[in-house]
XYZ file of C-alpha atoms in Angstrom:
358
model
C 42.735 56.777 -5.424
C 43.528 55.332 -8.836
C 45.137 52.322 -7.333
C 42.181 51.728 -5.149
C 39.685 52.036 -8.145
C 41.843 49.504 -10.318
C 41.743 47.186 -7.233
C 37.861 47.440 -6.875
C 37.514 46.961 -10.602
C 39.816 43.861 -10.571
C 37.657 42.474 -7.651
C 34.566 42.980 -9.475
C 35.896 41.431 -12.710
C 37.079 38.276 -10.479
C 33.607 38.090 -8.888
C 32.065 38.413 -12.201
C 34.146 35.476 -13.795
C 33.456 33.387 -10.835
C 29.734 33.938 -10.962
C 29.653 33.189 -14.746
C 31.675 30.011 -13.971
C 29.293 28.759 -11.362
C 26.384 29.602 -13.490
C 27.887 27.491 -16.323
C 28.705 24.684 -13.902
C 25.212 24.717 -12.381
C 23.650 24.649 -16.072
C 25.842 21.744 -17.103
C 24.848 19.907 -13.930
C 21.043 20.572 -14.589
C 21.443 19.521 -18.199
C 23.324 16.279 -16.836
C 20.541 15.607 -14.518
C 17.924 15.799 -17.174
C 19.803 13.186 -19.217
C 20.427 10.745 -16.360
C 18.569 9.156 -13.445
C 19.897 6.823 -10.658
C 17.723 3.915 -9.580
C 18.329 2.291 -6.262
C 16.623 -1.102 -6.335
C 16.940 -4.832 -4.965
C 19.106 -7.082 -6.852
C 17.588 -9.078 -9.797
C 14.449 -7.174 -9.540
C 13.916 -5.600 -12.940
C 14.168 -6.662 -16.606
C 17.415 -5.141 -17.895
C 16.057 -5.079 -21.481
C 13.383 -2.522 -20.245
C 16.128 -0.282 -18.666
C 17.721 -0.049 -22.137
C 14.270 0.455 -23.827
C 13.635 3.379 -21.384
C 16.687 5.070 -22.386
C 16.143 4.450 -26.288
C 12.531 5.859 -26.048
C 13.638 8.923 -23.755
C 17.075 9.535 -24.108
C 17.584 9.354 -20.418
C 20.391 7.252 -19.209
C 19.857 4.965 -16.100
C 22.375 4.562 -13.572
C 21.502 1.231 -11.717
C 22.500 0.430 -8.161
C 21.327 -2.311 -5.924
C 20.804 -3.023 -2.113
C 20.390 -6.271 -0.481
C 18.067 -4.873 2.663
C 15.811 -2.028 3.343
C 17.955 -0.995 6.082
C 21.160 -0.681 3.768
C 19.004 1.448 1.247
C 17.709 3.741 3.958
C 21.193 4.197 5.362
C 22.511 5.421 2.051
C 19.397 7.604 1.338
C 19.900 9.272 4.936
C 23.583 9.891 4.233
C 22.835 11.888 1.131
C 25.997 11.103 -0.746
C 24.230 9.720 -3.850
C 21.626 11.379 -5.882
C 19.079 8.592 -5.898
C 16.193 9.652 -8.210
C 14.275 6.462 -7.422
C 14.261 3.906 -4.700
C 12.243 0.811 -3.994
C 11.560 0.225 -0.222
C 9.155 -2.197 1.368
C 6.073 -0.823 3.356
C 7.405 -0.364 6.894
C 10.485 1.052 5.477
C 8.237 3.739 3.495
C 6.703 4.658 6.989
C 10.224 5.232 8.357
C 11.406 7.308 5.467
C 8.187 9.463 5.876
C 8.707 9.914 9.419
C 12.264 11.226 8.569
C 11.187 13.465 5.827
C 13.070 11.668 3.194
C 10.453 11.477 0.428
C 9.236 13.768 -2.326
C 5.405 13.626 -2.940
C 4.761 12.289 -6.412
C 3.074 14.517 -9.087
C 0.169 12.176 -10.082
C -0.349 14.132 -13.203
C 2.943 12.911 -14.559
C 1.747 9.233 -13.861
C -1.199 8.729 -16.168
C -0.405 4.927 -16.160
C -1.206 4.891 -12.408
C -4.781 3.941 -13.435
C -3.352 0.435 -14.529
C -3.125 -0.404 -10.824
C -5.527 -2.578 -9.224
C -7.414 -0.485 -6.513
C -6.961 -3.270 -3.796
C -3.237 -2.068 -4.040
C -3.817 1.753 -3.595
C -4.354 3.895 -0.663
C -2.906 1.284 1.724
C -2.311 2.245 5.423
C 1.366 2.871 5.008
C 0.798 5.604 2.440
C -2.815 6.701 2.285
C -3.674 8.329 -1.034
C -0.320 7.124 -2.407
C 1.305 10.319 -1.689
C 4.601 9.080 -1.915
C 4.341 5.564 -3.586
C 3.894 3.612 -6.647
C 3.144 -0.176 -6.077
C 5.816 -2.176 -7.927
C 5.556 -5.725 -6.737
C 3.830 -7.558 -3.849
C 4.068 -11.163 -2.291
C 4.119 -13.359 0.790
C 6.462 -15.221 2.899
C 5.959 -18.943 2.994
C 7.673 -22.287 2.643
C 9.047 -23.851 -0.517
C 9.688 -27.596 -0.361
C 10.386 -30.608 -2.250
C 7.606 -33.162 -1.813
C 9.512 -36.070 -3.369
C 12.176 -35.582 -0.392
C 9.906 -35.028 2.508
C 7.355 -37.436 4.375
C 3.862 -37.308 2.794
C 2.004 -35.847 5.677
C 3.982 -32.739 5.459
C 2.106 -30.144 3.192
C 3.533 -27.158 5.125
C -0.017 -25.468 5.141
C 0.974 -25.241 8.939
C 4.011 -23.841 10.570
C 4.287 -26.824 12.752
C 5.438 -29.024 9.897
C 8.867 -27.354 9.998
C 9.200 -28.901 13.499
C 8.853 -32.284 12.279
C 11.562 -34.411 13.564
C 12.063 -36.001 9.973
C 13.558 -32.731 8.882
C 16.528 -32.566 11.193
C 19.164 -30.638 9.495
C 17.225 -30.046 6.428
C 15.541 -26.687 6.790
C 16.955 -23.425 5.483
C 15.808 -19.899 6.774
C 16.060 -16.678 5.129
C 18.368 -14.227 6.950
C 15.840 -11.714 8.187
C 14.698 -10.869 11.557
C 11.259 -9.823 10.684
C 10.719 -13.046 8.600
C 11.995 -15.468 11.213
C 10.594 -13.754 14.296
C 7.413 -13.166 12.368
C 7.297 -16.977 11.732
C 7.863 -17.727 15.350
C 5.190 -15.315 16.478
C 2.835 -16.657 13.834
C 3.401 -20.325 14.960
C 2.043 -19.313 18.173
C -1.080 -17.685 16.725
C 0.419 -14.208 17.531
C 0.883 -11.142 15.450
C 3.972 -10.714 13.648
C 4.063 -7.162 14.464
C 3.819 -7.927 18.262
C 5.069 -5.259 20.620
C 5.097 -7.498 23.772
C 8.451 -8.641 25.355
C 6.744 -11.831 26.781
C 5.573 -12.880 23.236
C 8.934 -12.161 21.991
C 10.569 -14.331 24.564
C 8.068 -17.177 23.902
C 8.434 -17.004 20.181
C 12.252 -17.227 20.475
C 12.022 -20.153 22.908
C 9.937 -21.913 20.210
C 12.358 -21.061 17.481
C 15.170 -22.517 19.549
C 13.491 -25.869 19.716
C 13.322 -25.821 15.793
C 17.358 -25.502 15.758
C 17.975 -29.036 15.190
C 16.021 -28.924 12.120
C 17.939 -25.860 10.896
C 20.582 -26.467 8.292
C 21.619 -22.763 7.850
C 20.362 -19.032 7.678
C 21.332 -17.712 4.548
C 20.471 -15.214 1.770
C 20.012 -15.823 -2.170
C 22.285 -18.914 -1.940
C 19.086 -20.893 -1.099
C 17.955 -20.659 -4.766
C 20.518 -22.633 -6.433
C 20.533 -25.129 -3.593
C 16.823 -25.800 -3.793
C 17.030 -25.753 -7.806
C 19.750 -28.478 -7.661
C 18.081 -30.397 -4.946
C 20.758 -29.798 -2.354
C 18.063 -28.465 -0.081
C 14.820 -29.611 0.856
C 12.769 -27.157 2.647
C 13.149 -23.218 2.861
C 11.605 -20.391 4.621
C 11.516 -17.636 1.694
C 9.553 -15.279 -0.339
C 7.091 -16.098 -2.981
C 8.684 -14.665 -5.897
C 11.841 -16.224 -4.996
C 9.977 -19.637 -4.560
C 8.614 -19.048 -8.120
C 12.068 -18.701 -9.475
C 13.082 -21.874 -7.887
C 9.999 -23.823 -9.299
C 10.630 -22.341 -12.773
C 13.747 -24.303 -12.657
C 12.874 -27.411 -10.836
C 9.180 -28.659 -11.401
C 9.590 -31.014 -8.139
C 9.193 -27.863 -5.939
C 5.999 -26.653 -4.303
C 5.347 -23.625 -2.225
C 2.633 -22.797 0.801
C 1.631 -20.048 2.840
C 0.838 -21.534 6.419
C -2.781 -21.066 7.505
C -1.825 -19.659 10.835
C -0.916 -16.428 9.152
C 2.119 -14.895 7.371
C 3.394 -11.840 5.820
C 1.804 -9.813 3.018
C 4.480 -7.400 1.796
C 4.470 -4.640 -0.794
C 7.603 -2.936 -2.448
C 6.937 0.467 -4.009
C 8.747 2.914 -6.318
C 9.522 6.457 -4.397
C 11.520 9.317 -5.064
C 13.892 10.232 -2.298
C 14.799 13.864 -1.600
C 18.178 13.114 -2.866
C 16.689 13.188 -6.235
C 18.424 15.344 -8.848
C 16.105 14.638 -11.829
C 12.494 14.462 -10.564
C 10.769 14.774 -14.020
C 13.108 11.811 -15.172
C 11.907 9.691 -12.174
C 8.198 10.366 -12.887
C 9.007 9.312 -16.621
C 10.603 6.067 -15.332
C 7.966 5.235 -13.036
C 5.409 5.787 -15.723
C 7.100 3.717 -18.075
C 7.255 0.844 -15.664
C 3.444 1.085 -15.067
C 2.830 0.630 -18.794
C 0.655 -2.571 -19.224
C 3.020 -4.202 -21.566
C 6.385 -3.305 -19.836
C 4.851 -4.346 -16.450
C 3.846 -7.785 -17.966
C 7.317 -8.045 -19.476
C 8.904 -7.206 -16.192
C 6.724 -9.538 -14.321
C 7.898 -12.440 -16.554
C 11.577 -11.464 -15.769
C 11.190 -10.909 -12.017
C 8.426 -13.469 -11.202
C 7.011 -11.714 -8.099
C 3.124 -10.849 -8.318
C 2.253 -7.639 -9.998
C -0.280 -5.259 -8.825
C -0.822 -3.944 -12.478
C -4.301 -5.113 -13.402
C -3.830 -4.052 -17.109
C -0.772 -6.152 -17.277
C -2.384 -9.079 -16.005
C -4.715 -9.070 -18.896
C -1.517 -9.615 -20.964
C -0.040 -12.531 -18.866
C -0.381 -16.210 -18.904
C -3.672 -17.158 -17.278
C -2.126 -20.167 -15.473
C 0.314 -17.810 -13.624
C -2.534 -15.207 -12.417
C -4.803 -18.028 -11.293
C -2.126 -19.846 -9.254
C -3.243 -18.986 -5.479
C 0.194 -19.917 -4.401
C 1.390 -16.568 -5.936
C -2.049 -14.733 -6.461
C -3.815 -15.639 -3.352
C -7.434 -14.801 -3.138
C -8.534 -11.498 -1.515
C -10.018 -13.410 1.182
C -6.804 -15.188 2.071
C -4.725 -11.967 1.542
C -7.192 -10.347 4.300
C -5.909 -13.065 6.881
C -2.305 -11.906 6.090
C -0.293 -9.113 7.720
C 1.867 -6.244 6.429
C 4.871 -5.408 8.345
C 4.573 -2.475 10.572
C 7.164 0.163 11.355
C 8.028 -1.118 14.880
C 10.292 1.859 15.753
C 13.950 1.680 16.416
C 13.386 0.229 20.045
C 11.273 -2.531 19.140
C 13.115 -3.345 16.036
C 16.163 -3.545 18.373
C 14.454 -6.104 20.291
C 13.569 -8.262 17.254
C 17.182 -8.366 16.252
C 18.419 -9.179 19.685
C 15.909 -12.122 19.798
C 16.734 -13.161 16.254
C 20.498 -13.147 17.094
C 19.913 -15.236 20.108
C 18.167 -17.963 17.968
C 20.901 -17.841 15.435
C 23.341 -18.412 17.948
C 21.296 -21.689 19.100
C 22.019 -23.370 15.862
C 24.946 -25.784 15.791
């Protein structure tokens, strides 16, 4: 009996020690989480000085990781291997993340600077009531070009200008199925969210006729090529075009009148978050008017922060190439979540077009 009691006591002591150790580890982990947040964002999409300033003001260290596509970002969040506290998806990806229950609802009481956002950019269809998202940047898809290197009649206010025979081997396209297939659909006067096999076939056939003019389909490499006058025309995003124009004053940008994409990137808090309070603090910090204006100067994309615009150069916010009027914005389309089946079809047709380029 004595041996039995000794064994029981020994087991209880071991259990108590294990419980104590686990509790200390959990406390240490919680403390660490309070001191750190992990931000998952697009590359070159935030002013590094602001990240340092946030840490100085709050004591919260920022681990900053980047992704190069919405799909890559969502895959990593789905896998759950990393405790991302903040991510920055585009609108259609927000819809997908909501469907898969990957997001935490925001606590608006911890985001007083949300009042700085222009109401036009709140309560949008992909997130009614901004339950999960805070607007970060917005922009359009259009054409950046060098007027000194193209024929005078080419203004690129219409998609058909890309098909001009004088542009043989001179057109660069971004490597994105939604952007390129959307261009093809818009050039036919159709919606860039079309779920119609016949329309996708027609758009692809139209794009294949563009192949002789296409020099390459690439990513961020287009920026130095345009800046250094090694490229003449490119399909790109407005903010990227603005970066190019800042470095090369010969360049111009246009959004074709047939229609194009109006996109929104937003802050969200994934369910992987380990420091939800820290995530809210960071988002609110970035919503501050002064911080947002500074961030806009660095990144170059259009800000939805109305208070920040009061601090920015009037020439910037009055430039309708990058801050199109509300009337023009209403003619543009936001990418919708097509679903896996239709997204797969878009990718298949895009691949067919890419293979047609010699």
